[in-house]
PDB file of C-alpha atoms and ligand atoms in Angstrom:
ATOM      1  CA  MET A 955      35.286 -10.358  -9.869  1.00  0.00           C
ATOM      2  CA  ARG A 956      32.897  -8.064  -8.051  1.00  0.00           C
ATOM      3  CA  VAL A 957      32.536  -4.567  -9.505  1.00  0.00           C
ATOM      4  CA  ILE A 958      31.037  -1.996  -7.168  1.00  0.00           C
ATOM      5  CA  LEU A 959      29.725   1.213  -8.685  1.00  0.00           C
ATOM      6  CA  LEU A 960      29.718   4.198  -6.356  1.00  0.00           C
ATOM      7  CA  GLY A 961      28.664   7.743  -7.163  1.00  0.00           C
ATOM      8  CA  PRO A 962      25.726  10.057  -6.532  1.00  0.00           C
ATOM      9  CA  PRO A 963      22.296   9.449  -8.065  1.00  0.00           C
ATOM     10  CA  GLY A 964      22.373  10.390 -11.734  1.00  0.00           C
ATOM     11  CA  SER A 965      26.120   9.840 -12.151  1.00  0.00           C
ATOM     12  CA  GLY A 966      25.516   7.120 -14.749  1.00  0.00           C
ATOM     13  CA  LYS A 967      25.937   3.987 -12.614  1.00  0.00           C
ATOM     14  CA  GLY A 968      23.023   2.268 -14.354  1.00  0.00           C
ATOM     15  CA  THR A 969      24.265   3.108 -17.856  1.00  0.00           C
ATOM     16  CA  GLN A 970      27.865   2.121 -17.146  1.00  0.00           C
ATOM     17  CA  GLY A 971      26.751  -0.989 -15.235  1.00  0.00           C
ATOM     18  CA  GLY A 972      24.744  -2.079 -18.274  1.00  0.00           C
ATOM     19  CA  MET A 973      27.756  -1.553 -20.531  1.00  0.00           C
ATOM     20  CA  ILE A 974      30.002  -3.546 -18.190  1.00  0.00           C
ATOM     21  CA  GLU A 975      27.420  -6.356 -18.210  1.00  0.00           C
ATOM     22  CA  LYS A 976      27.403  -6.430 -22.016  1.00  0.00           C
ATOM     23  CA  GLU A 977      31.183  -6.251 -22.427  1.00  0.00           C
ATOM     24  CA  TYR A 978      32.322  -8.531 -19.595  1.00  0.00           C
ATOM     25  CA  GLY A 979      29.269 -10.729 -18.986  1.00  0.00           C
ATOM     26  CA  PHE A 980      28.947  -9.812 -15.304  1.00  0.00           C
ATOM     27  CA  PRO A 981      25.235  -9.357 -14.522  1.00  0.00           C
ATOM     28  CA  ARG A 982      24.290  -5.900 -13.258  1.00  0.00           C
ATOM     29  CA  ILE A 983      22.454  -5.934  -9.962  1.00  0.00           C
ATOM     30  CA  SER A 984      20.647  -2.720  -9.136  1.00  0.00           C
ATOM     31  CA  THR A 985      19.030  -2.677  -5.704  1.00  0.00           C
ATOM     32  CA  GLY A 986      17.045   0.397  -6.825  1.00  0.00           C
ATOM     33  CA  ASP A 987      15.596  -1.540  -9.800  1.00  0.00           C
ATOM     34  CA  LEU A 988      14.814  -4.594  -7.663  1.00  0.00           C
ATOM     35  CA  LEU A 989      13.034  -2.411  -5.102  1.00  0.00           C
ATOM     36  CA  ARG A 990      11.157  -0.368  -7.747  1.00  0.00           C
ATOM     37  CA  ASN A 991      10.008  -3.620  -9.316  1.00  0.00           C
ATOM     38  CA  ALA A 992       8.619  -4.779  -5.976  1.00  0.00           C
ATOM     39  CA  VAL A 993       6.819  -1.428  -5.600  1.00  0.00           C
ATOM     40  CA  LYS A 994       5.384  -1.669  -9.128  1.00  0.00           C
ATOM     41  CA  LYS A 995       4.072  -5.171  -8.414  1.00  0.00           C
ATOM     42  CA  GLN A 996       2.864  -4.057  -4.972  1.00  0.00           C
ATOM     43  CA  THR A 997       4.389  -7.102  -3.274  1.00  0.00           C
ATOM     44  CA  PRO A 998       4.472  -7.023   0.566  1.00  0.00           C
ATOM     45  CA  LEU A 999       8.098  -5.827   0.306  1.00  0.00           C
ATOM     46  CA  GLY A1000       7.123  -3.190  -2.273  1.00  0.00           C
ATOM     47  CA  LYS A1001       4.362  -1.831  -0.044  1.00  0.00           C
ATOM     48  CA  LYS A1002       6.773  -1.678   2.870  1.00  0.00           C
ATOM     49  CA  VAL A1003       9.488   0.331   1.059  1.00  0.00           C
ATOM     50  CA  GLU A1004       7.397   2.583  -1.213  1.00  0.00           C
ATOM     51  CA  GLY A1005       7.020   5.513   1.190  1.00  0.00           C
ATOM     52  CA  VAL A1006      10.697   5.526   2.183  1.00  0.00           C
ATOM     53  CA  MET A1007      11.816   5.444  -1.454  1.00  0.00           C
ATOM     54  CA  ASN A1008       9.463   8.230  -2.502  1.00  0.00           C
ATOM     55  CA  LYS A1009      10.992  10.453   0.182  1.00  0.00           C
ATOM     56  CA  GLY A1010      14.508   9.731  -1.109  1.00  0.00           C
ATOM     57  CA  GLU A1011      15.555   8.004   2.112  1.00  0.00           C
ATOM     58  CA  LEU A1012      17.353   4.688   2.444  1.00  0.00           C
ATOM     59  CA  VAL A1013      15.535   1.384   2.875  1.00  0.00           C
ATOM     60  CA  SER A1014      16.752  -0.575   5.922  1.00  0.00           C
ATOM     61  CA  ASP A1015      20.071  -2.440   5.641  1.00  0.00           C
ATOM     62  CA  GLU A1016      18.325  -5.663   6.657  1.00  0.00           C
ATOM     63  CA  ILE A1017      16.040  -5.563   3.611  1.00  0.00           C
ATOM     64  CA  VAL A1018      18.626  -4.660   0.970  1.00  0.00           C
ATOM     65  CA  VAL A1019      21.285  -7.024   2.335  1.00  0.00           C
ATOM     66  CA  GLU A1020      18.812  -9.904   2.047  1.00  0.00           C
ATOM     67  CA  ILE A1021      17.841  -8.921  -1.517  1.00  0.00           C
ATOM     68  CA  VAL A1022      21.507  -8.861  -2.565  1.00  0.00           C
ATOM     69  CA  ARG A1023      22.310 -12.113  -0.757  1.00  0.00           C
ATOM     70  CA  GLU A1024      19.543 -13.933  -2.666  1.00  0.00           C
ATOM     71  CA  ARG A1025      20.501 -12.403  -6.005  1.00  0.00           C
ATOM     72  CA  ILE A1026      24.229 -13.143  -5.878  1.00  0.00           C
ATOM     73  CA  ASP A1027      23.470 -16.751  -4.965  1.00  0.00           C
ATOM     74  CA  GLU A1028      22.004 -17.270  -8.420  1.00  0.00           C
ATOM     75  CA  PRO A1029      24.154 -19.239 -10.888  1.00  0.00           C
ATOM     76  CA  ASP A1030      24.701 -16.361 -13.348  1.00  0.00           C
ATOM     77  CA  CYS A1031      26.732 -14.543 -10.655  1.00  0.00           C
ATOM     78  CA  GLY A1032      29.305 -17.351 -10.365  1.00  0.00           C
ATOM     79  CA  ASN A1033      32.005 -15.554 -12.394  1.00  0.00           C
ATOM     80  CA  GLY A1034      31.217 -12.138 -11.056  1.00  0.00           C
ATOM     81  CA  TYR A1035      28.661  -9.357 -10.910  1.00  0.00           C
ATOM     82  CA  VAL A1036      28.299  -5.585 -10.977  1.00  0.00           C
ATOM     83  CA  LEU A1037      26.619  -3.874  -8.038  1.00  0.00           C
ATOM     84  CA  ASP A1038      24.795  -0.630  -8.803  1.00  0.00           C
ATOM     85  CA  GLY A1039      23.450   1.193  -5.748  1.00  0.00           C
ATOM     86  CA  PHE A1040      24.787  -1.279  -3.187  1.00  0.00           C
ATOM     87  CA  PRO A1041      26.513  -0.907  -0.760  1.00  0.00           C
ATOM     88  CA  ARG A1042      25.168   2.505   0.257  1.00  0.00           C
ATOM     89  CA  ASN A1043      26.890   2.671   3.662  1.00  0.00           C
ATOM     90  CA  THR A1044      29.748   0.969   5.504  1.00  0.00           C
ATOM     91  CA  GLY A1045      27.353  -1.405   7.318  1.00  0.00           C
ATOM     92  CA  GLN A1046      26.163  -2.764   3.961  1.00  0.00           C
ATOM     93  CA  ALA A1047      29.765  -2.957   2.731  1.00  0.00           C
ATOM     94  CA  SER A1048      30.745  -5.117   5.730  1.00  0.00           C
ATOM     95  CA  ALA A1049      27.695  -7.344   5.201  1.00  0.00           C
ATOM     96  CA  LEU A1050      28.673  -7.783   1.546  1.00  0.00           C
ATOM     97  CA  LYS A1051      32.209  -8.811   2.462  1.00  0.00           C
ATOM     98  CA  LYS A1052      30.846 -11.410   4.860  1.00  0.00           C
ATOM     99  CA  MET A1053      28.268 -12.878   2.477  1.00  0.00           C
ATOM    100  CA  ASP A1054      30.739 -13.354  -0.408  1.00  0.00           C
ATOM    101  CA  PRO A1055      34.289 -13.313   0.980  1.00  0.00           C
ATOM    102  CA  GLY A1056      37.440 -13.840  -1.038  1.00  0.00           C
ATOM    103  CA  ARG A1057      36.157 -12.401  -4.288  1.00  0.00           C
ATOM    104  CA  THR A1058      38.386  -9.912  -6.160  1.00  0.00           C
ATOM    105  CA  GLU A1059      36.829  -6.480  -5.834  1.00  0.00           C
ATOM    106  CA  THR A1060      37.035  -3.341  -7.968  1.00  0.00           C
ATOM    107  CA  VAL A1061      35.318  -0.168  -6.825  1.00  0.00           C
ATOM    108  CA  LEU A1062      34.556   2.490  -9.430  1.00  0.00           C
ATOM    109  CA  ASP A1063      33.431   5.813  -7.992  1.00  0.00           C
ATOM    110  CA  ILE A1064      31.799   7.906 -10.715  1.00  0.00           C
ATOM    111  CA  HIS A1065      32.344  11.509  -9.704  1.00  0.00           C
ATOM    112  CA  LEU A1066      29.759  14.197 -10.489  1.00  0.00           C
ATOM    113  CA  ASP A1067      29.130  17.612  -8.888  1.00  0.00           C
ATOM    114  CA  ASP A1068      25.788  18.209  -7.150  1.00  0.00           C
ATOM    115  CA  GLU A1069      24.649  20.935  -9.612  1.00  0.00           C
ATOM    116  CA  ILE A1070      25.081  18.557 -12.537  1.00  0.00           C
ATOM    117  CA  VAL A1071      23.259  15.784 -10.647  1.00  0.00           C
ATOM    118  CA  ILE A1072      20.249  18.077 -10.168  1.00  0.00           C
ATOM    119  CA  GLU A1073      20.303  19.136 -13.825  1.00  0.00           C
ATOM    120  CA  ARG A1074      20.569  15.531 -15.065  1.00  0.00           C
ATOM    121  CA  LEU A1075      17.930  14.000 -12.794  1.00  0.00           C
ATOM    122  CA  SER A1076      15.420  16.748 -13.566  1.00  0.00           C
ATOM    123  CA  ALA A1077      15.749  15.777 -17.249  1.00  0.00           C
ATOM    124  CA  ARG A1078      15.468  12.024 -16.637  1.00  0.00           C
ATOM    125  CA  ARG A1079      12.397  10.199 -17.933  1.00  0.00           C
ATOM    126  CA  VAL A1080      11.355   6.571 -17.880  1.00  0.00           C
ATOM    127  CA  CYS A1081       8.806   4.743 -20.046  1.00  0.00           C
ATOM    128  CA  LEU A1082       5.722   3.643 -18.103  1.00  0.00           C
ATOM    129  CA  GLY A1083       5.320   0.749 -20.534  1.00  0.00           C
ATOM    130  CA  CYS A1084       8.723  -0.932 -20.890  1.00  0.00           C
ATOM    131  CA  GLY A1085      10.904   0.949 -18.384  1.00  0.00           C
ATOM    132  CA  LYS A1086      13.359   2.244 -21.020  1.00  0.00           C
ATOM    133  CA  PRO A1087      15.251   5.229 -19.576  1.00  0.00           C
ATOM    134  CA  TYR A1088      15.692   8.547 -21.424  1.00  0.00           C
ATOM    135  CA  ASN A1089      17.456  11.777 -20.661  1.00  0.00           C
ATOM    136  CA  LEU A1090      16.270  14.977 -22.297  1.00  0.00           C
ATOM    137  CA  LEU A1091      19.783  16.441 -21.961  1.00  0.00           C
ATOM    138  CA  LEU A1092      21.421  13.604 -23.855  1.00  0.00           C
ATOM    139  CA  GLY A1093      20.057  13.849 -27.374  1.00  0.00           C
ATOM    140  CA  ASP A1094      16.426  13.005 -26.562  1.00  0.00           C
ATOM    141  CA  SER A1095      14.157  15.856 -27.626  1.00  0.00           C
ATOM    142  CA  LYS A1096      12.744  18.056 -24.837  1.00  0.00           C
ATOM    143  CA  GLU A1097       9.252  17.769 -26.363  1.00  0.00           C
ATOM    144  CA  MET A1098       9.399  13.975 -26.521  1.00  0.00           C
ATOM    145  CA  ASP A1099       6.700  12.391 -24.346  1.00  0.00           C
ATOM    146  CA  ARG A1100       6.380   8.893 -25.833  1.00  0.00           C
ATOM    147  CA  CYS A1101       8.782   5.927 -25.818  1.00  0.00           C
ATOM    148  CA  LYS A1102      10.608   5.303 -29.130  1.00  0.00           C
ATOM    149  CA  LYS A1103      10.514   1.561 -28.471  1.00  0.00           C
ATOM    150  CA  CYS A1104       6.940   0.835 -27.348  1.00  0.00           C
ATOM    151  CA  GLY A1105       5.071   4.166 -27.556  1.00  0.00           C
ATOM    152  CA  GLY A1106       4.489   4.175 -23.771  1.00  0.00           C
ATOM    153  CA  LYS A1107       4.140   7.440 -21.868  1.00  0.00           C
ATOM    154  CA  LEU A1108       7.386   8.980 -20.559  1.00  0.00           C
ATOM    155  CA  VAL A1109       7.298  10.195 -16.985  1.00  0.00           C
ATOM    156  CA  GLY A1110       9.783  11.477 -14.399  1.00  0.00           C
ATOM    157  CA  ARG A1111      10.631   9.097 -11.560  1.00  0.00           C
ATOM    158  CA  GLU A1112       8.733   9.805  -8.333  1.00  0.00           C
ATOM    159  CA  ASP A1113      12.079  10.360  -6.565  1.00  0.00           C
ATOM    160  CA  ASP A1114      13.465  12.677  -9.284  1.00  0.00           C
ATOM    161  CA  ARG A1115      11.443  15.677  -8.046  1.00  0.00           C
ATOM    162  CA  PRO A1116      13.735  18.586  -7.026  1.00  0.00           C
ATOM    163  CA  ASP A1117      12.942  18.341  -3.274  1.00  0.00           C
ATOM    164  CA  VAL A1118      13.540  14.567  -3.280  1.00  0.00           C
ATOM    165  CA  ILE A1119      16.737  14.928  -5.336  1.00  0.00           C
ATOM    166  CA  ARG A1120      18.094  17.286  -2.680  1.00  0.00           C
ATOM    167  CA  GLU A1121      17.248  14.735   0.039  1.00  0.00           C
ATOM    168  CA  ARG A1122      18.907  11.922  -1.931  1.00  0.00           C
ATOM    169  CA  LEU A1123      22.053  14.012  -2.342  1.00  0.00           C
ATOM    170  CA  LYS A1124      22.097  14.764   1.390  1.00  0.00           C
ATOM    171  CA  VAL A1125      21.737  11.054   2.173  1.00  0.00           C
ATOM    172  CA  TYR A1126      24.467  10.243  -0.353  1.00  0.00           C
ATOM    173  CA  HIS A1127      26.971  12.672   1.198  1.00  0.00           C
ATOM    174  CA  GLN A1128      26.200  11.509   4.747  1.00  0.00           C
ATOM    175  CA  GLU A1129      25.847   7.767   4.266  1.00  0.00           C
ATOM    176  CA  SER A1130      27.728   6.779   1.125  1.00  0.00           C
ATOM    177  CA  GLU A1131      30.768   9.072   1.046  1.00  0.00           C
ATOM    178  CA  PRO A1132      32.401   7.219   3.984  1.00  0.00           C
ATOM    179  CA  LEU A1133      32.653   4.272   1.562  1.00  0.00           C
ATOM    180  CA  VAL A1134      35.444   6.129  -0.246  1.00  0.00           C
ATOM    181  CA  ASN A1135      37.797   5.731   2.722  1.00  0.00           C
ATOM    182  CA  PHE A1136      36.486   2.251   3.477  1.00  0.00           C
ATOM    183  CA  TYR A1137      37.513   1.004   0.019  1.00  0.00           C
ATOM    184  CA  ARG A1138      40.581   3.234  -0.343  1.00  0.00           C
ATOM    185  CA  LYS A1139      42.075   1.516   2.695  1.00  0.00           C
ATOM    186  CA  LYS A1140      41.535  -1.843   0.983  1.00  0.00           C
ATOM    187  CA  GLY A1141      43.401  -0.606  -2.122  1.00  0.00           C
ATOM    188  CA  VAL A1142      40.517  -1.362  -4.491  1.00  0.00           C
ATOM    189  CA  TYR A1143      39.192   2.184  -5.004  1.00  0.00           C
ATOM    190  CA  HIS A1144      39.248   4.043  -8.350  1.00  0.00           C
ATOM    191  CA  GLU A1145      37.719   7.404  -9.167  1.00  0.00           C
ATOM    192  CA  VAL A1146      36.241   7.965 -12.622  1.00  0.00           C
ATOM    193  CA  GLU A1147      35.158  11.408 -13.906  1.00  0.00           C
ATOM    194  CA  GLY A1148      31.433  11.213 -14.722  1.00  0.00           C
ATOM    195  CA  ASP A1149      30.999  14.544 -16.487  1.00  0.00           C
ATOM    196  CA  ARG A1150      32.174  13.157 -19.828  1.00  0.00           C
ATOM    197  CA  PRO A1151      30.437  11.533 -22.804  1.00  0.00           C
ATOM    198  CA  ILE A1152      29.078   8.070 -21.939  1.00  0.00           C
ATOM    199  CA  LEU A1153      31.619   6.289 -24.158  1.00  0.00           C
ATOM    200  CA  THR A1154      34.576   8.193 -22.703  1.00  0.00           C
ATOM    201  CA  VAL A1155      33.515   7.234 -19.176  1.00  0.00           C
ATOM    202  CA  PHE A1156      33.231   3.613 -20.295  1.00  0.00           C
ATOM    203  CA  GLU A1157      36.679   3.651 -21.937  1.00  0.00           C
ATOM    204  CA  ASN A1158      38.173   4.886 -18.684  1.00  0.00           C
ATOM    205  CA  ILE A1159      36.362   2.118 -16.815  1.00  0.00           C
ATOM    206  CA  GLN A1160      37.623  -0.492 -19.273  1.00  0.00           C
ATOM    207  CA  VAL A1161      41.241   0.538 -18.701  1.00  0.00           C
ATOM    208  CA  ILE A1162      40.801  -0.081 -14.963  1.00  0.00           C
ATOM    209  CA  LEU A1163      38.876  -3.358 -15.328  1.00  0.00           C
ATOM    210  CA  ASN A1164      41.169  -4.811 -18.007  1.00  0.00           C
ATOM    211  CA  LYS A1165      44.229  -4.161 -15.870  1.00  0.00           C
ATOM    212  CA  LYS A1166      42.541  -5.786 -12.876  1.00  0.00           C
ATOM    213  CA  LEU A1167      41.417  -8.821 -14.875  1.00  0.00           C
ATOM    214  CA  GLU A1168      44.938  -9.245 -16.328  1.00  0.00           C
ATOM    215  CA  ASN A1169      46.360  -9.226 -12.797  1.00  0.00           C
ATOM    216  CA  VAL A1170      43.813 -11.784 -11.634  1.00  0.00           C
ATOM    217  CA  SER A1171      44.438 -14.171 -14.553  1.00  0.00           C
ATOM    218  CA  GLY A1172      48.229 -13.644 -14.228  1.00  0.00           C
ATOM    219  CA  ARG A1173      48.030 -14.669 -10.579  1.00  0.00           C
ATOM    220  CA  ALA A1174      45.893 -17.705 -11.467  1.00  0.00           C
ATOM    221  CA  GLU A1175      48.453 -18.878 -14.087  1.00  0.00           C
ATOM    222  CA  ALA A1176      51.487 -18.362 -11.840  1.00  0.00           C
TER     223      ALA A1176
HETATM  224  P1  AMP B1984      18.668   4.089  -6.935  1.00  0.00           P
HETATM  225  O1  AMP B1984      17.885   3.658  -8.121  1.00  0.00           O
HETATM  226  O2  AMP B1984      19.924   3.280  -6.732  1.00  0.00           O
HETATM  227  O3  AMP B1984      18.916   5.585  -6.897  1.00  0.00           O
HETATM  228  O4  AMP B1984      17.766   3.744  -5.642  1.00  0.00           O
HETATM  229  C1  AMP B1984      16.483   4.311  -5.478  1.00  0.00           C
HETATM  230  C2  AMP B1984      16.057   4.204  -4.031  1.00  0.00           C
HETATM  231  O5  AMP B1984      16.022   2.829  -3.626  1.00  0.00           O
HETATM  232  C3  AMP B1984      16.987   4.870  -3.025  1.00  0.00           C
HETATM  233  O6  AMP B1984      16.760   6.263  -2.889  1.00  0.00           O
HETATM  234  C4  AMP B1984      16.637   4.095  -1.748  1.00  0.00           C
HETATM  235  O7  AMP B1984      15.393   4.506  -1.216  1.00  0.00           O
HETATM  236  C5  AMP B1984      16.456   2.682  -2.281  1.00  0.00           C
HETATM  237  N1  AMP B1984      17.737   1.941  -2.288  1.00  0.00           N
HETATM  238  C6  AMP B1984      18.402   1.446  -3.379  1.00  0.00           C
HETATM  239  N2  AMP B1984      19.526   0.812  -3.014  1.00  0.00           N
HETATM  240  C7  AMP B1984      19.598   0.908  -1.668  1.00  0.00           C
HETATM  241  C8  AMP B1984      20.531   0.471  -0.688  1.00  0.00           C
HETATM  242  N3  AMP B1984      21.651  -0.196  -1.018  1.00  0.00           N
HETATM  243  N4  AMP B1984      20.277   0.764   0.618  1.00  0.00           N
HETATM  244  C9  AMP B1984      19.158   1.396   0.989  1.00  0.00           C
HETATM  245  N5  AMP B1984      18.241   1.868   0.127  1.00  0.00           N
HETATM  246  C10 AMP B1984      18.446   1.620  -1.199  1.00  0.00           C
END
């Protein structure tokens, strides 16, 4: 099974992807995390993509397709995986189909209005020490500036500044929204309301995934 998480930045793809990983054992693959890691380590790839990412623009298809190809080849992806932040356009979606054909696919599009995206991302913080994410709107105190886990300093992501958020939303509407029709035509598309408590969103996701997994195992037994 391949689970593809669509939805604007800040819609909760990372959170829900992590919960899917825990519940179903499909590793979560976030192209954003893989790229940020390369930037943090200042690898040749990291140096190449840093400027583009800080502006909120998309890294080239060639680069991200290769990153995903290498990652899904690893043995832990044999039974399935969750993609968070990939594909971002129909070109990447076609490349994905080609690199791993024949796998059952479920697309979950987490819907969230632009105003709520801006509100959420402006309140997002990440620990400089261990990378743990926080959101000052979701129960974490507005005055909090240190990580509860390691005491590291909490900072906003470079691309969560208001001007960059607006650019990322523009890119999302232009580049990623065509994926809705792309996957709708394939009959694998599901919309999930994102402006709900985290657990409610996950329950809705579970209903969809459980039904799909039952169908797959039913077909395998028949
Ligand atoms: P994310 O954490 O998914 O919001 O991604 C952060 C940034 O990484 C994006 O704004 C892009 O610059 C880059 N990025 C992540 N995934 C992709 C992708 N599939 N295609 C192109 N750029 C990507």
